[in-house]
Structures are given as structure tokens and as C-alpha cells.
PDB file of C-alpha atoms and ligand atoms in Angstrom:
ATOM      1  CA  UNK A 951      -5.137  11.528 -18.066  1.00  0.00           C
ATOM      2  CA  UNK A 952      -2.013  12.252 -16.507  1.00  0.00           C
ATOM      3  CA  UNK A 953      -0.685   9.772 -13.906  1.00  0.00           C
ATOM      4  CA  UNK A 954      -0.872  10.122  -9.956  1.00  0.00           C
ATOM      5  CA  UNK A 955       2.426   8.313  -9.551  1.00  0.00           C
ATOM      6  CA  UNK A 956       4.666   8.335 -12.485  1.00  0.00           C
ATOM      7  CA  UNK A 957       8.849   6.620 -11.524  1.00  0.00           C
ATOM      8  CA  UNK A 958      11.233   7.255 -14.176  1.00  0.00           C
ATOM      9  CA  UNK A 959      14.364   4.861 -14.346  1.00  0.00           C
ATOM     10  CA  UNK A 960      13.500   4.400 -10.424  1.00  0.00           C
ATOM     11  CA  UNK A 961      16.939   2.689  -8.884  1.00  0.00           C
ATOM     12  CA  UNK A 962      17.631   1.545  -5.564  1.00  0.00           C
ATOM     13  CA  UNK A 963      21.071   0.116  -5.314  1.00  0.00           C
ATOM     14  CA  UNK A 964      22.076  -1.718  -1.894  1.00  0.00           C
ATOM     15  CA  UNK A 965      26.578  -2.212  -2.048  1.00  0.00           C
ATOM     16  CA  UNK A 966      26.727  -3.985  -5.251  1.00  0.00           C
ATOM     17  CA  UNK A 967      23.009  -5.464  -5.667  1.00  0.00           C
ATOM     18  CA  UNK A 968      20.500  -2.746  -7.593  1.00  0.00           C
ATOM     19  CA  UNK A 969      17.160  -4.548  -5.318  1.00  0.00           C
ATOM     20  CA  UNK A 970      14.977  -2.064  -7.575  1.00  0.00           C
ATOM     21  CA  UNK A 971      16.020  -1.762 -11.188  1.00  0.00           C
ATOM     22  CA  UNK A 972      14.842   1.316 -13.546  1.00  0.00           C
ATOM     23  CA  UNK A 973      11.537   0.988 -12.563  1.00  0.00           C
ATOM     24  CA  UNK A 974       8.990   2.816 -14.445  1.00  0.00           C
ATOM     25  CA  UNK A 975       5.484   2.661 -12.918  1.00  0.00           C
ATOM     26  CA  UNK A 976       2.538   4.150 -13.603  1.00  0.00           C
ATOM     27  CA  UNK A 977      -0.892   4.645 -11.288  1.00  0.00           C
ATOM     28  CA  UNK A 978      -3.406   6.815 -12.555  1.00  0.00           C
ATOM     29  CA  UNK A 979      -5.927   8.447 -10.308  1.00  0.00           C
ATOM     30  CA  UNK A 980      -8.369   6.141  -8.917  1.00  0.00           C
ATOM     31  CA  UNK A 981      -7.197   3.138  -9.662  1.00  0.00           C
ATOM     32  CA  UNK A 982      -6.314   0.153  -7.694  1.00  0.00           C
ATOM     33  CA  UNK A 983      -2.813  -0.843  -8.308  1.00  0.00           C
ATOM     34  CA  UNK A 984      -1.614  -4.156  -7.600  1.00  0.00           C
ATOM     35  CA  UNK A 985       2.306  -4.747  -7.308  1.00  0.00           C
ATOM     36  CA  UNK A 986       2.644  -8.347  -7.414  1.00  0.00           C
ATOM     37  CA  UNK A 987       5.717 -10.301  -6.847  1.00  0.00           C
ATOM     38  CA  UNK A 988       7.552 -13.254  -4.853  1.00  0.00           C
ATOM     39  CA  UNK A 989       9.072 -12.326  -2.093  1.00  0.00           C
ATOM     40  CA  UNK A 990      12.193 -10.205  -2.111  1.00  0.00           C
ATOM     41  CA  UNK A 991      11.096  -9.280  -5.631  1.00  0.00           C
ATOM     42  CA  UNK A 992      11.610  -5.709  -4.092  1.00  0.00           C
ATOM     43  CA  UNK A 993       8.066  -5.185  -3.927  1.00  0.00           C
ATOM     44  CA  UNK A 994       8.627  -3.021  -0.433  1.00  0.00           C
ATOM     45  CA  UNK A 995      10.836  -1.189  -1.455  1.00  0.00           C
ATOM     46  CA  UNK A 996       9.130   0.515  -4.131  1.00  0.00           C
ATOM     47  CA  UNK A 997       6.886   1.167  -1.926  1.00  0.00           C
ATOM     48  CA  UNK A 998       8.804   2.986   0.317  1.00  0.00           C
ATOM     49  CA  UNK A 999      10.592   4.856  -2.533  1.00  0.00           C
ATOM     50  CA  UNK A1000       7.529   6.081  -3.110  1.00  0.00           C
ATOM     51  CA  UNK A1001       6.509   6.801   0.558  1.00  0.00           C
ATOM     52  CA  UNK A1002       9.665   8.640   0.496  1.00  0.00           C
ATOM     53  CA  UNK A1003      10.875   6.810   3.296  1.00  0.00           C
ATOM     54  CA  UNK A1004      13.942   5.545   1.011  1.00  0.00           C
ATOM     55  CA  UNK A1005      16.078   7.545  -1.377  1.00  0.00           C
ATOM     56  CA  UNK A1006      16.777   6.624  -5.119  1.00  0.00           C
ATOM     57  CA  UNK A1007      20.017   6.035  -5.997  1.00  0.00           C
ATOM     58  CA  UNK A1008      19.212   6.695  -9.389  1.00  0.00           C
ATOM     59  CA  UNK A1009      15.630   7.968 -11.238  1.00  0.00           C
ATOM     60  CA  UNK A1010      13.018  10.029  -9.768  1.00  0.00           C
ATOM     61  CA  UNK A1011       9.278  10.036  -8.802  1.00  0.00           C
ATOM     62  CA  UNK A1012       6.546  12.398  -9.715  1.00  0.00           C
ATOM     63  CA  UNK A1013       3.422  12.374  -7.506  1.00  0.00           C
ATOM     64  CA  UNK A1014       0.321  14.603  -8.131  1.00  0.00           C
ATOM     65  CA  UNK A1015       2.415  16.017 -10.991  1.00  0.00           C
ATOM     66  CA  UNK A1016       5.316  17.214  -8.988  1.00  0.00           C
ATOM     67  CA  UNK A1017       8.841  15.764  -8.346  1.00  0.00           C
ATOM     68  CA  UNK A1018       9.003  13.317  -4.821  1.00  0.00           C
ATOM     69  CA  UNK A1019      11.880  16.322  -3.479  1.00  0.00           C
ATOM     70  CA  UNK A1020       8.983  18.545  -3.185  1.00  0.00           C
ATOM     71  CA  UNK A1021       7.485  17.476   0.046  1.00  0.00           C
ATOM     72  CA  UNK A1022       5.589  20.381   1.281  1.00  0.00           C
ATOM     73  CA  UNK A1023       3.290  19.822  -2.081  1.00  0.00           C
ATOM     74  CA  UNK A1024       2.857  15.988  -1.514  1.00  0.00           C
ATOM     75  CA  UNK A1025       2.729  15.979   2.385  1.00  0.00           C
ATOM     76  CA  UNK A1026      -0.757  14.822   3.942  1.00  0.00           C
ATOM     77  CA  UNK A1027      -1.998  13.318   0.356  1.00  0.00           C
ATOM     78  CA  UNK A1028      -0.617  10.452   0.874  1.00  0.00           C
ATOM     79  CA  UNK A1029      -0.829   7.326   3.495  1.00  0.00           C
ATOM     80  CA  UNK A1030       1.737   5.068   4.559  1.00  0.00           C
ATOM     81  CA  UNK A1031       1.387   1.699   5.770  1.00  0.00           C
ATOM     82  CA  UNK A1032       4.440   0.161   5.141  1.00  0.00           C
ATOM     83  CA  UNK A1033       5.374  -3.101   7.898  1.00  0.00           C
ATOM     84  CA  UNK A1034       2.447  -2.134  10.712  1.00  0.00           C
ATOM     85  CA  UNK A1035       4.928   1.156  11.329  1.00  0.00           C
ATOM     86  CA  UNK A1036       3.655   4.163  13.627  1.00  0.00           C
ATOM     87  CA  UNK A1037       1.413   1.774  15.847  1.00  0.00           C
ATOM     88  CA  UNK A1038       2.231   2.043  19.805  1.00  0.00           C
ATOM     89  CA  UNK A1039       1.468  -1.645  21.089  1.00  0.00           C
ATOM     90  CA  UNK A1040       0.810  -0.332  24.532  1.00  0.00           C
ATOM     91  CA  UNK A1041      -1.961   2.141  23.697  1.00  0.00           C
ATOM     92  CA  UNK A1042      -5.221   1.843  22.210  1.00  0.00           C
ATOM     93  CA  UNK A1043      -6.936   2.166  18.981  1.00  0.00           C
ATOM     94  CA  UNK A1044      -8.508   5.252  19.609  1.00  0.00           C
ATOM     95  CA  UNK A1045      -5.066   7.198  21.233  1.00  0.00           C
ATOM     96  CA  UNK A1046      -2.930   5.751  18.731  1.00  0.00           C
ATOM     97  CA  UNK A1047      -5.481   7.552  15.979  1.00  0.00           C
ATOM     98  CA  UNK A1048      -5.515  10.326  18.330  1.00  0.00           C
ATOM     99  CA  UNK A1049      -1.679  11.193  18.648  1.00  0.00           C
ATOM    100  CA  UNK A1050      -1.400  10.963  14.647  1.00  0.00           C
ATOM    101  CA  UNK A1051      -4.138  13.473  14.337  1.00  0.00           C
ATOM    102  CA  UNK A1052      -2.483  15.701  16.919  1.00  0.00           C
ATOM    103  CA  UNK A1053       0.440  14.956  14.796  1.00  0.00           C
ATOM    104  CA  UNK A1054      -0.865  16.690  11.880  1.00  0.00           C
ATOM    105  CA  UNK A1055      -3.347  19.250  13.505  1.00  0.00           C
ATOM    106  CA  UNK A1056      -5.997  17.352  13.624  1.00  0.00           C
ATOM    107  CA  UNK A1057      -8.616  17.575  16.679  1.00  0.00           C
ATOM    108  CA  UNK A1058     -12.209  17.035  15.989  1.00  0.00           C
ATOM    109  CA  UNK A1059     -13.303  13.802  18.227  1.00  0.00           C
ATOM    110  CA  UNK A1060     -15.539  12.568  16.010  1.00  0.00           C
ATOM    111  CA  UNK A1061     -13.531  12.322  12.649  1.00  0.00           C
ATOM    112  CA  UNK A1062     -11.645   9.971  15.138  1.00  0.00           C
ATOM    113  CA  UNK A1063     -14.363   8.186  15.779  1.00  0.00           C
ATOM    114  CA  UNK A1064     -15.411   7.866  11.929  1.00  0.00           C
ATOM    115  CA  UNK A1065     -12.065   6.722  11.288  1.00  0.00           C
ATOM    116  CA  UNK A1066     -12.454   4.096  13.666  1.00  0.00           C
ATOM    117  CA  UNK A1067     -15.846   3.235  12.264  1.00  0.00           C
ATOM    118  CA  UNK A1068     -14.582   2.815   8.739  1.00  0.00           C
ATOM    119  CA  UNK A1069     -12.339   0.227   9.594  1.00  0.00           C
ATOM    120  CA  UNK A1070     -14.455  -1.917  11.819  1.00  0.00           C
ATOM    121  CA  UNK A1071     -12.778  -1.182  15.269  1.00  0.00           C
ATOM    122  CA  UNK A1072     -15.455   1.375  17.204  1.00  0.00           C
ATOM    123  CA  UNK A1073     -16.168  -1.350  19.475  1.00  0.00           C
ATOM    124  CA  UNK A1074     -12.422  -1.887  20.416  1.00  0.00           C
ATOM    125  CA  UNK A1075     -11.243   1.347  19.862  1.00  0.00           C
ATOM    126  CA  UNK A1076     -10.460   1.218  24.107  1.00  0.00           C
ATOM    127  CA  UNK A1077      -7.960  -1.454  23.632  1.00  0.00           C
ATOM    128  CA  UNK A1078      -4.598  -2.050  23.831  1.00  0.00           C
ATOM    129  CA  UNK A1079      -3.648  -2.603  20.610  1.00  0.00           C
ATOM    130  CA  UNK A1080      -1.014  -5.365  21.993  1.00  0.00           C
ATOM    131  CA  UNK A1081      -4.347  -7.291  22.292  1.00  0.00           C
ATOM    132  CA  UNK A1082      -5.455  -6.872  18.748  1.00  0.00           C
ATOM    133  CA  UNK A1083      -5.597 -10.358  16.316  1.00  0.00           C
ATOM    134  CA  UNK A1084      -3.101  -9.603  13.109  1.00  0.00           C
ATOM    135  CA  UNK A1085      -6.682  -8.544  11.003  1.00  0.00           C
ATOM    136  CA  UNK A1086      -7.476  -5.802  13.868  1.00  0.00           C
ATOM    137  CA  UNK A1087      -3.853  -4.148  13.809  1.00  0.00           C
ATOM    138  CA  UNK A1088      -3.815  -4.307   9.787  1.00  0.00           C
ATOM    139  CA  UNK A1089      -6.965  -2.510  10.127  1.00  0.00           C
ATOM    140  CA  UNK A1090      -6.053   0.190  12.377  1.00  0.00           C
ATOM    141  CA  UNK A1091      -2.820   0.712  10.072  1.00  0.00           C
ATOM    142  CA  UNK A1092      -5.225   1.443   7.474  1.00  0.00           C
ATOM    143  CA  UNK A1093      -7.219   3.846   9.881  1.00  0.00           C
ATOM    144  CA  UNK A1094      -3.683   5.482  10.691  1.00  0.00           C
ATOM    145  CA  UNK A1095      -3.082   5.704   6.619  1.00  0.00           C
ATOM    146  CA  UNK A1096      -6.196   7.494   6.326  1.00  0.00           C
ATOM    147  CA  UNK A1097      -5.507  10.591   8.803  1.00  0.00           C
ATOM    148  CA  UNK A1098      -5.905  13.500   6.968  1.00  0.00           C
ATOM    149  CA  UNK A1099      -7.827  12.331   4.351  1.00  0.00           C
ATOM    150  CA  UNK A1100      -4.987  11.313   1.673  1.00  0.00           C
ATOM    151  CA  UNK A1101      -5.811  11.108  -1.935  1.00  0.00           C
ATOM    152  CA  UNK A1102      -3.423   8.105  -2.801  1.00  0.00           C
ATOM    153  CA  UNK A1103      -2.572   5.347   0.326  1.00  0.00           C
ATOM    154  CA  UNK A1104      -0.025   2.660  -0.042  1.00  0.00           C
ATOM    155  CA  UNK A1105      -0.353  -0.507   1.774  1.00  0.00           C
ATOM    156  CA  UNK A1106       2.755  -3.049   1.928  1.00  0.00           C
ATOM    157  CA  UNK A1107       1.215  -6.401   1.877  1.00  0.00           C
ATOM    158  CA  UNK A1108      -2.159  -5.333   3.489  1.00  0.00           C
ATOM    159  CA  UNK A1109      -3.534  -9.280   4.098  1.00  0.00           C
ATOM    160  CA  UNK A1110      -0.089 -11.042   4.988  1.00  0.00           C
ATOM    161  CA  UNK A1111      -0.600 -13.682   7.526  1.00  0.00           C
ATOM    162  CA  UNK A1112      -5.117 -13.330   7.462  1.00  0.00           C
ATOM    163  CA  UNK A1113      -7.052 -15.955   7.206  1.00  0.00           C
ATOM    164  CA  UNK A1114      -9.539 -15.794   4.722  1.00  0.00           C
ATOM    165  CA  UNK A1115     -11.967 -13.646   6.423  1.00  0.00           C
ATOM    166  CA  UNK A1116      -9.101 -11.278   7.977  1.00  0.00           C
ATOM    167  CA  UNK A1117      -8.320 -11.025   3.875  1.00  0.00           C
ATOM    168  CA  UNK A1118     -12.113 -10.669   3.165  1.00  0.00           C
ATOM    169  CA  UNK A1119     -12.571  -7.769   5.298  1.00  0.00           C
ATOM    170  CA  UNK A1120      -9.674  -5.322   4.292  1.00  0.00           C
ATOM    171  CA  UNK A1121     -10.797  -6.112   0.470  1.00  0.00           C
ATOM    172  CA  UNK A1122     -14.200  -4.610   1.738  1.00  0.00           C
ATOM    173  CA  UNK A1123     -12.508  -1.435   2.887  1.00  0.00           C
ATOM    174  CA  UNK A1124     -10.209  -0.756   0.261  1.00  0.00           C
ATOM    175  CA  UNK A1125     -12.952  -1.421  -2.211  1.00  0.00           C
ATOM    176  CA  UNK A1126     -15.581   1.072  -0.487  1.00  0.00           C
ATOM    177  CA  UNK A1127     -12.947   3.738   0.430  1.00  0.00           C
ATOM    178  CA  UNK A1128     -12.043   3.422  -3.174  1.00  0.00           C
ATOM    179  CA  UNK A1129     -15.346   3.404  -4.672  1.00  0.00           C
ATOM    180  CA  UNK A1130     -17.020   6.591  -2.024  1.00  0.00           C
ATOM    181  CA  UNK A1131     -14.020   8.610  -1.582  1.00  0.00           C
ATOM    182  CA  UNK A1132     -12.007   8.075  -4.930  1.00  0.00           C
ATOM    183  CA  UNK A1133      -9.102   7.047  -3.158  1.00  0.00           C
ATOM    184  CA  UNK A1134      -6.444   5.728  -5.300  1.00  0.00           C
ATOM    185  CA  UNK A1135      -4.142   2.873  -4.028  1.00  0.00           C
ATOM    186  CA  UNK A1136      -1.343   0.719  -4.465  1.00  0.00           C
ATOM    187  CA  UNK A1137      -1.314  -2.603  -2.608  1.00  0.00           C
ATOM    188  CA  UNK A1138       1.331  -5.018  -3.013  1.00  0.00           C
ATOM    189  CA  UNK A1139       1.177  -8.808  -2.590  1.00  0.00           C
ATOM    190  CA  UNK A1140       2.837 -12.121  -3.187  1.00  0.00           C
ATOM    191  CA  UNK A1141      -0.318 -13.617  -3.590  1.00  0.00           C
ATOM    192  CA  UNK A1142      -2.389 -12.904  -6.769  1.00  0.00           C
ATOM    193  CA  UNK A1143      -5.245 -14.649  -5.726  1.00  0.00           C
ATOM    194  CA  UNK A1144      -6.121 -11.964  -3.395  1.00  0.00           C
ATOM    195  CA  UNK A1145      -5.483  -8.992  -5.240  1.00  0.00           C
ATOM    196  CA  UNK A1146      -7.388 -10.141  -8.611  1.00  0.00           C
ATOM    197  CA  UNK A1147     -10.328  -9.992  -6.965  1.00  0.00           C
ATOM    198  CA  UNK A1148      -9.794  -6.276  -6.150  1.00  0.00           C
ATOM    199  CA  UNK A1149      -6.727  -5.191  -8.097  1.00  0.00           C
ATOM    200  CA  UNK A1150      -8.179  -2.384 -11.531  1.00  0.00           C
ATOM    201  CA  UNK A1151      -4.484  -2.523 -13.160  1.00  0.00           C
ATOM    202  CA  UNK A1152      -1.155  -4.391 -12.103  1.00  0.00           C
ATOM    203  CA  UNK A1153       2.272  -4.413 -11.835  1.00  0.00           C
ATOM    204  CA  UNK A1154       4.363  -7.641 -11.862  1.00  0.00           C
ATOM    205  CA  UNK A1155       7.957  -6.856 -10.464  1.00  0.00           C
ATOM    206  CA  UNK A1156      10.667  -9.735 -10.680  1.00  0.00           C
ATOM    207  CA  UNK A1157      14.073  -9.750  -9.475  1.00  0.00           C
ATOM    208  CA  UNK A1158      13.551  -5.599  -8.632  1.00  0.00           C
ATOM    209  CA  UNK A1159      12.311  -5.047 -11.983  1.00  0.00           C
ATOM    210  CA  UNK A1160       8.979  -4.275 -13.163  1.00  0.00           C
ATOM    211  CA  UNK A1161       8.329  -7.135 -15.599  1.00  0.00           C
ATOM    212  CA  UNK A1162       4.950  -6.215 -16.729  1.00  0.00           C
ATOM    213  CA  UNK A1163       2.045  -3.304 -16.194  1.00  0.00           C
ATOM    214  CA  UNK A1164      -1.114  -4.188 -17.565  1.00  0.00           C
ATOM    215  CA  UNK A1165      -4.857  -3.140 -16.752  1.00  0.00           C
ATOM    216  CA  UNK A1166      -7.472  -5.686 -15.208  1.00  0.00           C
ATOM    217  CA  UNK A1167      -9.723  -5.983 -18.930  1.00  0.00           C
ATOM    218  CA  UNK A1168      -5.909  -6.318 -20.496  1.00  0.00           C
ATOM    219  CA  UNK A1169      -5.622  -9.711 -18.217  1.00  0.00           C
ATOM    220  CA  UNK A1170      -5.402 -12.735 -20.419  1.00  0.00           C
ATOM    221  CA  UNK A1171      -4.850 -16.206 -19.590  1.00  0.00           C
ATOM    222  CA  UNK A1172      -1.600 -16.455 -20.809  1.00  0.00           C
ATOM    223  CA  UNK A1173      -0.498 -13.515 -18.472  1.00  0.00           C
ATOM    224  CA  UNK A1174      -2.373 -15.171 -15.745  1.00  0.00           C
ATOM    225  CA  UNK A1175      -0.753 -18.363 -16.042  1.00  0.00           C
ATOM    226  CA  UNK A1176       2.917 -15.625 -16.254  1.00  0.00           C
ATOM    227  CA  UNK A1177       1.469 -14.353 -12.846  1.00  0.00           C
ATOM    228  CA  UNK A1178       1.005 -17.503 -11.066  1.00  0.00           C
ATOM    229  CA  UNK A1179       4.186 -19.294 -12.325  1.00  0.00           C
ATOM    230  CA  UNK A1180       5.651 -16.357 -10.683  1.00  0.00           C
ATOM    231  CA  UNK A1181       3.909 -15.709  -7.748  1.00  0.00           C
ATOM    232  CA  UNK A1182       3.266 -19.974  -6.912  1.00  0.00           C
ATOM    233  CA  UNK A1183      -0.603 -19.623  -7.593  1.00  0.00           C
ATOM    234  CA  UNK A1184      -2.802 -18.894  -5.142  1.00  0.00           C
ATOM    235  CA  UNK A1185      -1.912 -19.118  -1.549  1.00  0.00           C
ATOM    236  CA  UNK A1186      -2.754 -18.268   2.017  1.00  0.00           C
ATOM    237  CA  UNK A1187      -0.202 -18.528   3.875  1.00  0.00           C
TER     238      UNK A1187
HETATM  239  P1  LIG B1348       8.936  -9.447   0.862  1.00  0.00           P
HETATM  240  O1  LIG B1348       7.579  -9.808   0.341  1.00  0.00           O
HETATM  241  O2  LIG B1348       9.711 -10.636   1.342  1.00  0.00           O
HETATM  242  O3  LIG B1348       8.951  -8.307   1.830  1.00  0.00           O
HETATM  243  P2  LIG B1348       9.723  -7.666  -1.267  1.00  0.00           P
HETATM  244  O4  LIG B1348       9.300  -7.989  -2.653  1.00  0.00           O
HETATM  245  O5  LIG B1348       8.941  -6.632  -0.542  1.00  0.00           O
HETATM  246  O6  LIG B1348       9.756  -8.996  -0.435  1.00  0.00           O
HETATM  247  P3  LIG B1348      12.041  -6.119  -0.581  1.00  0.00           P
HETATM  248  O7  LIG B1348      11.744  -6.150   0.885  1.00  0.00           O
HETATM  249  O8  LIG B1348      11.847  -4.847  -1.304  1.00  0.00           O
HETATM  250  O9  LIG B1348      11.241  -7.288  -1.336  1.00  0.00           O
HETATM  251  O10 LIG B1348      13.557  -6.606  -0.764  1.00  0.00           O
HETATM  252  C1  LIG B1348      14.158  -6.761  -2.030  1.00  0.00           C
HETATM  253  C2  LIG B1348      15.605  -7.121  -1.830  1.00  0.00           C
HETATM  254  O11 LIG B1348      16.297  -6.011  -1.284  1.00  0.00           O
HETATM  255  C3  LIG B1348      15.839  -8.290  -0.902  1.00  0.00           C
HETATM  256  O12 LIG B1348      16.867  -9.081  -1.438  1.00  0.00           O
HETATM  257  C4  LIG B1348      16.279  -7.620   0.377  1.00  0.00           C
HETATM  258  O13 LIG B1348      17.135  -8.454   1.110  1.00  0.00           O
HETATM  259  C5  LIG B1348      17.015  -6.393  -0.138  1.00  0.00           C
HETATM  260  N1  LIG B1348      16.973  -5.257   0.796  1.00  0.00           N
HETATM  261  C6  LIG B1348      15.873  -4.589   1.185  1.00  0.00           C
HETATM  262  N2  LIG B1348      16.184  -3.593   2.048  1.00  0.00           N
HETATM  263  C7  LIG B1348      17.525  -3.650   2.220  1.00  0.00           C
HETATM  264  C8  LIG B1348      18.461  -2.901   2.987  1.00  0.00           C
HETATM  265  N3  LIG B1348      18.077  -1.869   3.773  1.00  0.00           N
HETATM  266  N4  LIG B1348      19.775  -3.231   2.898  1.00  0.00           N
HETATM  267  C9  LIG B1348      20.175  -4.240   2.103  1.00  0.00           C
HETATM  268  N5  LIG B1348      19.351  -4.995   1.349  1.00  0.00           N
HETATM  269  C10 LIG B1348      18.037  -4.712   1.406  1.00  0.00           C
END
């Protein structure tokens, strides 16, 4: 099967200091793709190469088949939530989800409401999200990801700074959305702990380059042991 997100040589060069390194990645359709790194391995900015909210300097993406450059054919399939941006701290759940659908032509009350639903926040969807815990604003940005019904949603260190429950309950809804809406993702993380337990297929980046790729069933201990010398073994901090 061809890929969902393919990068070819992918380069992101910052003065003299190439923080992304001839990348090539590969996420196939459906999957759950864990990028894995320490941080400043240049796990976000991948990411946002990807997003298109960052240019290559050199290399290219393809996404659904078609080059990055062509926007119009990859705009609305996928969702961004890339460091908790597009949330308004002084307005509520419910408007913030509101003004992105307006954004995008969206204006049925209840798909708001669903949205809301999905991610555990009807019953403060009225509040100011400057009032939300860390857990409730990471999952409204994965509400806010989800406008428009994207095929593939990226999610830049989803459970940074939960505590284990916080971490417990986005696993639940990226493994549901995946599993009843085929939903592909790519999550990154600095903790591996987390993402094994969710993660289909991986990708270990070190040092802006992708060191590894390898499925969950193509996990061995030798590569796990790689992982957590790497990534400092399981933490929650
Ligand atoms: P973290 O988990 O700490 O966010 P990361 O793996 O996501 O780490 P990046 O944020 O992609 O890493 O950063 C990789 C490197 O690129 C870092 O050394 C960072 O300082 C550098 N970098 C990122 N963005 C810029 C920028 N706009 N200008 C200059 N250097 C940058």
C-alpha cells in the first residue's frame, strides 16, 4: 500500500545547524506513528514540516499521494496540534470549537457538540479555557485537530506534563478515534513508555535524523533497550 506521508531527503537547515537531516519517513494509512526522540532531537519540527507550517530547505513531502506545495488537495485532511496553538485562553471550549468551524464553513451545532463529547469536555464546554488543567486544554487541542473531520492528525507531544491519568485518557481517544474512524496519526514523544502502549510502527529520530523506522511486531529487545538508552527509559515528567 502506498504511504499517507512519504518525506524524501526532508532538510531543515537553521544558519549553519541542519536541526532535521534527510529525513525519510514513512506512515501508511491507519497507522499509529510514533516519533520518538530526546528532546531537541528535532522531533517538532518534523512535525511542522509536515503541517506545513515550516518550509524545507532541502527534500520534499508527499501527503495523500501528492506533493506538500499542493495545498488546496491536502487542506482540511489533516489536523494540527503542534504546541497547544489556535486555542483563545479567554474563551471557552465550545466558542473556541465554534470559531474554527466558522473558520472552515462549518455550522451545524451539534457536530460541535460531538466534538466536544469525543474528547471528554461536554460538561465544561462553557468554560474559559484559561481555567482548564493541562489534560483539559490537550484535549480540546485534539477536539480543534479534529474539525473537519481530517484523515491524518498530528499531535506534538500530546501527554507532555500529564500525570498518569491526564496520559491515560488521551491514549483512550487516540486509540478509539483510530480504531472507529480510521484516523491515521503521528504522535511524537520523548517518552517511550507512553507511546508503546499505543504506538502500531515508530520512528526514532536522533540528532535531526531519523535513526530507525520499524513496525510494533518488528520491536525486539535489543531495539528496545536502543530506544530507552536514547530516550532515558520511561519517564513522567
Ligand atoms: P523538544 O521535545 O524539546 O521540543 P524536539 O525534538 O521537538 O525537542 P525541535 O523543537 O524540533 O526538537 O528542535 C530541534 C533543534 O532545532 C533544537 O536544537 C532547536 O533549538 C532548533 N530549532 C528549532 N526551531 C528553531 C528555529 N526557529 N530557529 C533556530 N533553531 C531552531
Amino acid at each position: 500500500m502506498n504511504a499517507l506521508v512519504q518525506t524524501n531527503n526532508l532538510t531543515k537547515q537553521y544558519g549553519k545547524h541542519k536541526v532535521v537531516n534527510s529525513v525519510n519517513l514513512s506512515v501508511k494509512k491507519g497507522e499509529i506513528y510514533g516519533l520518538i526522540g530526546r528532546n531537541g532531537a528535532g522531533k517538532t519540527t518534523v512535525l511542522r514540516l509536515i503541517s506545513g507550517l515550516a518550509k524545507p530547505t532541502e527534500g520534499d513531502i508527499c501527503l495523500f499521494g501528492q506533493n506538500r506545495h499542493n495545498t488546496v488537495y491536502v487542506q482540511n485532511r489533516v489536523g494540527i496540534l503542534i504546541e497547544n496553538s489556535g486555542i483563545y485562553p479567554n474563551m471557552s471550549a465550545k466558542d473556541n470549537i465554534r470559531l474554527k468551524c466558522l473558520a472552515m464553513g462549518i455550522s451545524s451545532k451539534s457536530y460541535i457538540a460531538e466534538l466536544l463529547e469525543g474528547v471528554g469536555l461536554s460538561a465544561a464546554s462553557k468554560k474559559k479555557v484559561k481555567h482548564f488543567s493541562v489534560g483539559m486544554k490537550q484535549r480540546l487541542g485534539i477536539a480543534l485537530a479534529l474539525v473537519g473531520n481530517p484523515e491524518l492528525v498530528i499531535l506534538d507531544e500530546p501527554v507532555n506534563g500529564l500525570d498518569p491519568q491526564g496520559m491515560a485518557e488521551i491514549r483512550e481517544i487516540i486509540v478509539r478515534l483510530n480504531a472507529e474512524q480510521n484516523i491515521t496519526f503521528i504522535i511524537s514523544s520523548h517518552i517511550l513508555g507512553e507511546l508503546s502502549k499505543i504506538a502500531t510502527s515508530y520512528g526514532i529520530i536522533e540528532k535531526g535524523e531519523l535513526k530507525k523506522q520499524v513496525l510494533k511486531t518488528e520491536l525486539t529487545e535489543d531495539l528496545e533497550e536502543y530506544f530507552f538508552s536514547l530516550t532515558g527509559g520511561v519517564s513522567y515528567d
